[in-house]
Short mmCIF file of C-alpha atoms and ligand atoms in Angstrom, two decimals:
data_model
loop_
_atom_site.label_atom_id
_atom_site.label_comp_id
_atom_site.label_asym_id
_atom_site.label_seq_id
_atom_site.Cartn_x
_atom_site.Cartn_y
_atom_site.Cartn_z
CA MET A 4 -99.38 12.53 -109.42
CA SER A 5 -98.21 10.69 -112.52
CA ARG A 6 -97.24 12.34 -115.80
CA GLN A 7 -100.33 13.49 -117.65
CA LYS A 8 -101.41 15.34 -120.77
CA ILE A 9 -102.64 18.69 -119.48
CA VAL A 10 -104.11 21.82 -121.01
CA ALA A 11 -104.61 24.68 -118.56
CA GLY A 12 -106.27 27.99 -119.39
CA ASN A 13 -105.00 30.99 -117.41
CA TRP A 14 -107.59 33.68 -118.02
CA LYS A 15 -105.55 36.33 -116.16
CA MET A 16 -107.65 39.47 -115.45
CA ASN A 17 -110.28 38.97 -118.16
CA LYS A 18 -114.03 38.29 -118.59
CA SER A 19 -117.21 39.26 -116.75
CA LEU A 20 -119.01 36.60 -114.70
CA GLN A 21 -121.62 36.20 -117.46
CA ASP A 22 -118.94 35.74 -120.15
CA ALA A 23 -116.98 33.40 -117.90
CA LYS A 24 -119.97 31.10 -117.37
CA MET A 25 -120.70 31.03 -121.09
CA LEU A 26 -117.09 30.26 -121.97
CA VAL A 27 -117.00 27.33 -119.53
CA GLU A 28 -120.29 26.04 -120.93
CA MET A 29 -118.99 26.18 -124.50
CA ILE A 30 -115.69 24.50 -123.62
CA THR A 31 -117.19 21.70 -121.57
CA ASN A 32 -119.82 20.99 -124.23
CA GLN A 33 -117.14 20.52 -126.89
CA VAL A 34 -114.55 18.48 -125.03
CA ASN A 35 -116.27 16.74 -122.14
CA ASP A 36 -115.82 13.28 -123.71
CA PHE A 37 -112.13 13.79 -124.45
CA ASP A 38 -111.03 12.58 -121.05
CA GLU A 39 -107.47 11.55 -121.94
CA VAL A 40 -106.47 15.19 -121.42
CA THR A 41 -106.64 16.83 -117.99
CA LYS A 42 -108.26 20.23 -118.45
CA ILE A 43 -107.69 22.99 -115.92
CA ILE A 44 -109.62 26.27 -115.93
CA ILE A 45 -107.90 29.12 -114.07
CA PRO A 46 -110.34 32.05 -113.86
CA PRO A 47 -110.14 35.22 -111.74
CA PHE A 48 -110.95 34.76 -108.02
CA PRO A 49 -114.55 36.09 -108.02
CA TYR A 50 -115.68 33.39 -110.46
CA LEU A 51 -114.07 30.38 -108.78
CA ASN A 52 -117.10 29.21 -106.83
CA THR A 53 -119.52 29.48 -109.75
CA ILE A 54 -117.14 27.74 -112.13
CA SER A 55 -116.41 25.09 -109.52
CA GLU A 56 -120.12 24.20 -109.57
CA GLN A 57 -120.16 24.21 -113.38
CA LEU A 58 -117.18 21.83 -113.56
CA ALA A 59 -118.32 19.49 -110.78
CA LYS A 60 -119.97 16.95 -113.07
CA LYS A 61 -117.58 17.25 -116.00
CA GLU A 62 -115.04 14.65 -117.11
CA ASN A 63 -111.45 15.42 -116.15
CA PHE A 64 -112.00 19.17 -115.72
CA PHE A 65 -110.39 20.85 -112.72
CA LEU A 66 -110.33 24.31 -111.22
CA GLY A 67 -107.18 26.35 -110.62
CA ALA A 68 -106.45 29.73 -109.06
CA GLN A 69 -104.03 32.37 -110.31
CA ASN A 70 -102.46 33.09 -106.93
CA CYS A 71 -102.62 32.43 -103.19
CA HIS A 72 -101.21 34.15 -100.13
CA THR A 73 -98.27 32.91 -98.08
CA ASN A 74 -100.40 32.81 -94.90
CA ALA A 75 -103.37 30.66 -93.94
CA ASN A 76 -105.58 33.55 -92.72
CA GLY A 77 -105.47 36.86 -90.90
CA ALA A 78 -105.26 40.60 -91.49
CA PHE A 79 -104.10 40.65 -95.11
CA THR A 80 -106.64 42.90 -96.80
CA GLY A 81 -107.27 41.96 -100.40
CA GLU A 82 -105.56 38.57 -100.25
CA VAL A 83 -106.84 35.01 -100.73
CA SER A 84 -105.46 31.93 -98.93
CA ALA A 85 -104.94 28.41 -100.19
CA ASN A 86 -107.33 27.27 -97.49
CA MET A 87 -110.07 29.41 -99.09
CA LEU A 88 -109.20 28.08 -102.53
CA ASN A 89 -109.58 24.54 -101.27
CA SER A 90 -113.00 25.40 -99.81
CA VAL A 91 -114.30 26.43 -103.26
CA GLY A 92 -112.99 23.31 -104.97
CA CYS A 93 -109.63 24.41 -106.38
CA HIS A 94 -107.15 21.65 -107.13
CA TYR A 95 -104.36 23.79 -108.61
CA VAL A 96 -102.72 27.18 -108.11
CA LEU A 97 -100.24 29.10 -110.27
CA VAL A 98 -97.05 30.09 -108.46
CA GLY A 99 -94.05 31.93 -109.91
CA HIS A 100 -95.82 33.28 -112.98
CA SER A 101 -93.64 35.90 -114.69
CA GLU A 102 -96.37 38.52 -114.29
CA ARG A 103 -96.28 37.98 -110.51
CA ARG A 104 -92.49 38.20 -110.61
CA GLN A 105 -92.49 41.34 -112.78
CA TYR A 106 -95.46 43.41 -111.54
CA PHE A 107 -95.77 42.22 -107.94
CA LYS A 108 -92.06 41.70 -107.25
CA GLU A 109 -92.60 38.18 -105.95
CA LYS A 110 -89.44 36.24 -105.24
CA GLU A 111 -88.36 32.65 -104.66
CA ALA A 112 -88.94 32.96 -100.87
CA ASP A 113 -92.58 33.90 -101.57
CA PHE A 114 -93.01 30.98 -103.95
CA VAL A 115 -91.75 28.52 -101.35
CA LEU A 116 -94.23 29.79 -98.72
CA LYS A 117 -97.12 29.86 -101.19
CA ILE A 118 -96.40 26.32 -102.34
CA LYS A 119 -96.17 25.09 -98.73
CA GLU A 120 -99.60 26.62 -98.05
CA ALA A 121 -101.03 25.12 -101.24
CA LEU A 122 -99.75 21.63 -100.43
CA LYS A 123 -101.10 21.85 -96.87
CA ASN A 124 -104.52 22.43 -98.43
CA ASN A 125 -104.35 19.64 -101.02
CA ILE A 126 -103.72 22.04 -103.89
CA SER A 127 -101.08 21.24 -106.49
CA PRO A 128 -98.78 24.07 -107.51
CA ILE A 129 -98.24 24.82 -111.17
CA PHE A 130 -94.78 26.29 -110.71
CA CYS A 131 -93.78 28.62 -113.58
CA VAL A 132 -90.26 29.40 -114.72
CA GLY A 133 -88.97 31.31 -117.73
CA GLU A 134 -86.21 33.56 -119.02
CA THR A 135 -86.39 37.07 -120.48
CA ILE A 136 -85.30 37.85 -124.02
CA HIS A 137 -82.15 39.51 -122.67
CA GLU A 138 -81.27 36.39 -120.71
CA ARG A 139 -81.75 34.22 -123.81
CA LYS A 140 -79.81 36.55 -126.11
CA THR A 141 -76.90 36.64 -123.68
CA ASP A 142 -76.98 32.84 -123.48
CA ASN A 143 -77.99 32.82 -119.83
CA HIS A 144 -81.31 31.02 -120.24
CA PHE A 145 -80.16 27.64 -118.92
CA LYS A 146 -78.49 29.30 -115.93
CA VAL A 147 -81.62 31.34 -115.12
CA ILE A 148 -83.94 28.34 -115.33
CA THR A 149 -81.55 26.27 -113.19
CA GLU A 150 -81.57 28.98 -110.49
CA GLN A 151 -85.33 29.50 -110.60
CA LEU A 152 -85.92 25.77 -110.18
CA THR A 153 -83.23 24.82 -107.69
CA THR A 154 -83.82 27.65 -105.20
CA VAL A 155 -87.45 26.60 -104.84
CA LEU A 156 -87.30 22.81 -105.30
CA LYS A 157 -84.54 22.30 -102.73
CA GLU A 158 -87.14 23.28 -100.10
CA PHE A 159 -89.42 20.36 -101.01
CA THR A 160 -89.23 16.63 -100.35
CA VAL A 161 -89.83 14.00 -103.02
CA THR A 162 -93.33 13.42 -101.66
CA GLU A 163 -94.12 17.12 -101.82
CA PHE A 164 -92.63 17.46 -105.31
CA SER A 165 -94.76 14.59 -106.59
CA LYS A 166 -97.74 17.03 -106.41
CA PHE A 167 -96.06 19.64 -108.63
CA ILE A 168 -96.68 20.58 -112.25
CA ILE A 169 -93.95 22.66 -113.90
CA ALA A 170 -94.67 25.26 -116.58
CA TYR A 171 -91.91 26.61 -118.81
CA GLU A 172 -93.01 30.07 -119.95
CA PRO A 173 -90.33 32.07 -121.75
CA VAL A 174 -91.15 35.68 -120.84
CA TRP A 175 -90.44 36.83 -124.41
CA ALA A 176 -93.21 34.56 -125.70
CA ILE A 177 -95.96 35.54 -123.22
CA GLY A 178 -98.67 37.57 -124.91
CA THR A 179 -96.30 38.60 -127.70
CA GLY A 180 -97.48 36.26 -130.46
CA GLU A 181 -93.91 35.01 -130.62
CA THR A 182 -93.65 31.33 -129.68
CA ALA A 183 -90.66 29.19 -128.81
CA THR A 184 -90.03 26.82 -131.70
CA ALA A 185 -90.74 23.17 -131.03
CA ALA A 186 -86.97 22.61 -130.93
CA GLN A 187 -86.44 25.39 -128.36
CA ALA A 188 -89.32 24.10 -126.22
CA GLN A 189 -88.10 20.50 -126.37
CA GLU A 190 -84.54 21.56 -125.55
CA MET A 191 -85.63 23.48 -122.43
CA HIS A 192 -88.15 20.88 -121.27
CA ALA A 193 -85.52 18.14 -121.51
CA PHE A 194 -83.11 20.43 -119.64
CA ILE A 195 -85.71 20.99 -116.89
CA ARG A 196 -86.25 17.23 -116.59
CA GLY A 197 -82.46 16.93 -116.22
CA ILE A 198 -82.41 19.43 -113.35
CA ILE A 199 -85.22 17.55 -111.62
CA THR A 200 -83.23 14.32 -112.08
CA ASP A 201 -80.26 16.00 -110.36
CA ILE A 202 -82.38 17.28 -107.46
CA TYR A 203 -84.50 14.13 -106.98
CA ASP A 204 -84.00 11.22 -109.40
CA SER A 205 -84.85 10.12 -112.93
CA ALA A 206 -88.06 8.30 -111.95
CA ILE A 207 -89.38 11.48 -110.32
CA ALA A 208 -88.29 13.56 -113.31
CA GLY A 209 -89.96 11.11 -115.69
CA ASN A 210 -93.21 11.41 -113.77
CA VAL A 211 -93.60 15.19 -113.65
CA SER A 212 -95.77 16.99 -116.21
CA ILE A 213 -93.99 19.94 -117.82
CA LEU A 214 -96.25 22.38 -119.67
CA TYR A 215 -95.22 24.92 -122.29
CA GLY A 216 -96.67 28.46 -122.08
CA GLY A 217 -96.12 31.53 -124.23
CA SER A 218 -98.36 32.28 -127.23
CA CYS A 219 -99.33 28.63 -127.52
CA ASN A 220 -102.40 28.60 -129.78
CA ALA A 221 -104.63 26.47 -132.00
CA GLN A 222 -102.09 26.67 -134.86
CA ASN A 223 -98.88 25.72 -133.05
CA ALA A 224 -100.11 23.45 -130.22
CA GLN A 225 -99.89 20.22 -132.22
CA GLU A 226 -96.23 20.72 -133.09
CA LEU A 227 -95.34 21.75 -129.53
CA PHE A 228 -97.28 18.88 -127.91
CA ALA A 229 -95.59 16.37 -130.23
CA CYS A 230 -92.28 17.07 -128.46
CA LYS A 231 -91.16 14.22 -126.21
CA ASP A 232 -90.83 16.33 -123.07
CA VAL A 233 -93.76 18.71 -123.60
CA ASP A 234 -96.75 17.35 -121.68
CA GLY A 235 -99.20 20.08 -122.60
CA GLY A 236 -99.75 23.80 -122.38
CA LEU A 237 -100.47 26.68 -120.04
CA ILE A 238 -102.52 28.90 -122.29
CA GLY A 239 -103.21 32.61 -121.83
CA GLY A 240 -104.84 34.57 -124.66
CA ALA A 241 -106.07 31.54 -126.62
CA SER A 242 -107.87 30.17 -123.55
CA LEU A 243 -110.34 33.08 -123.71
CA ASN A 244 -111.94 31.71 -126.87
CA ALA A 245 -113.80 28.38 -126.62
CA ASP A 246 -113.04 27.17 -130.15
CA ASP A 247 -109.33 27.99 -129.89
CA PHE A 248 -109.01 26.42 -126.43
CA CYS A 249 -110.81 23.26 -127.55
CA LYS A 250 -108.62 22.98 -130.66
CA ILE A 251 -105.60 23.14 -128.38
CA ILE A 252 -107.05 20.35 -126.21
CA PHE A 253 -107.61 18.24 -129.35
CA SER A 254 -103.99 18.87 -130.48
CA PHE A 255 -102.57 15.80 -128.71
P1 13P B 10 -100.21 33.77 -123.66
O1 13P B 10 -100.70 32.42 -124.09
O2 13P B 10 -101.23 34.86 -123.80
O3 13P B 10 -98.89 34.10 -124.27
O4 13P B 10 -99.95 33.68 -122.07
C1 13P B 10 -99.20 32.62 -121.58
C2 13P B 10 -99.29 32.65 -120.11
O5 13P B 10 -98.76 33.55 -119.46
C3 13P B 10 -100.08 31.59 -119.45
O6 13P B 10 -99.88 31.61 -118.08
#
């Protein structure tokens, strides 16, 4: 996958099926012709199949899932496999999101297995990393991001990594209304590209899309997306409103 401009909407645990369908309709109507940006809709599991059908004929719109299990199938009540996600038309899956780390105690070993399953099923991982406010205030943010990336990426070959998207989501900016400044985002995105250069090489690092997430909205997206190493956004709250999400897409 080559470096792209991407806006992804992570709806988290929000919306009814009826509201979800309407939101997709409103978004696709507004931005369907703007095909220079790859748009990814990441709804809750029960709506994937319906939204997959809605997106099928749209320009440069793709479906993502918020999670997948580490196993292909079996007795794992309540879980969803990458194989199932593929069968309903998913092209992307979030892995390593801070809410999965915090509330579900997922660790690097889980992320590696989930990503392996995703890749086996032709699904690209959107691998999320980010530091807490304590880690930033104690000047440990670069160390934390280095560890989060290297422990997982060392398990993947260049060919496997070429399917990845990286999302930098500072935990202190998620759902708080507080956003990283453009300078802070650019600094960390360039740092992440540097780590990827060290693990693989500069051509690989130059090719990966690195998204910013954390209170990215219709007001600040333009400034964030103007940064050299910011290739787009992983949007939470603002992706639940069609006008806001479309403004973010038009912010490139
Ligand atoms: P907010 O945009 O609501 O801060 O959420 C960001 C996020 O977690 C996207 O995955």
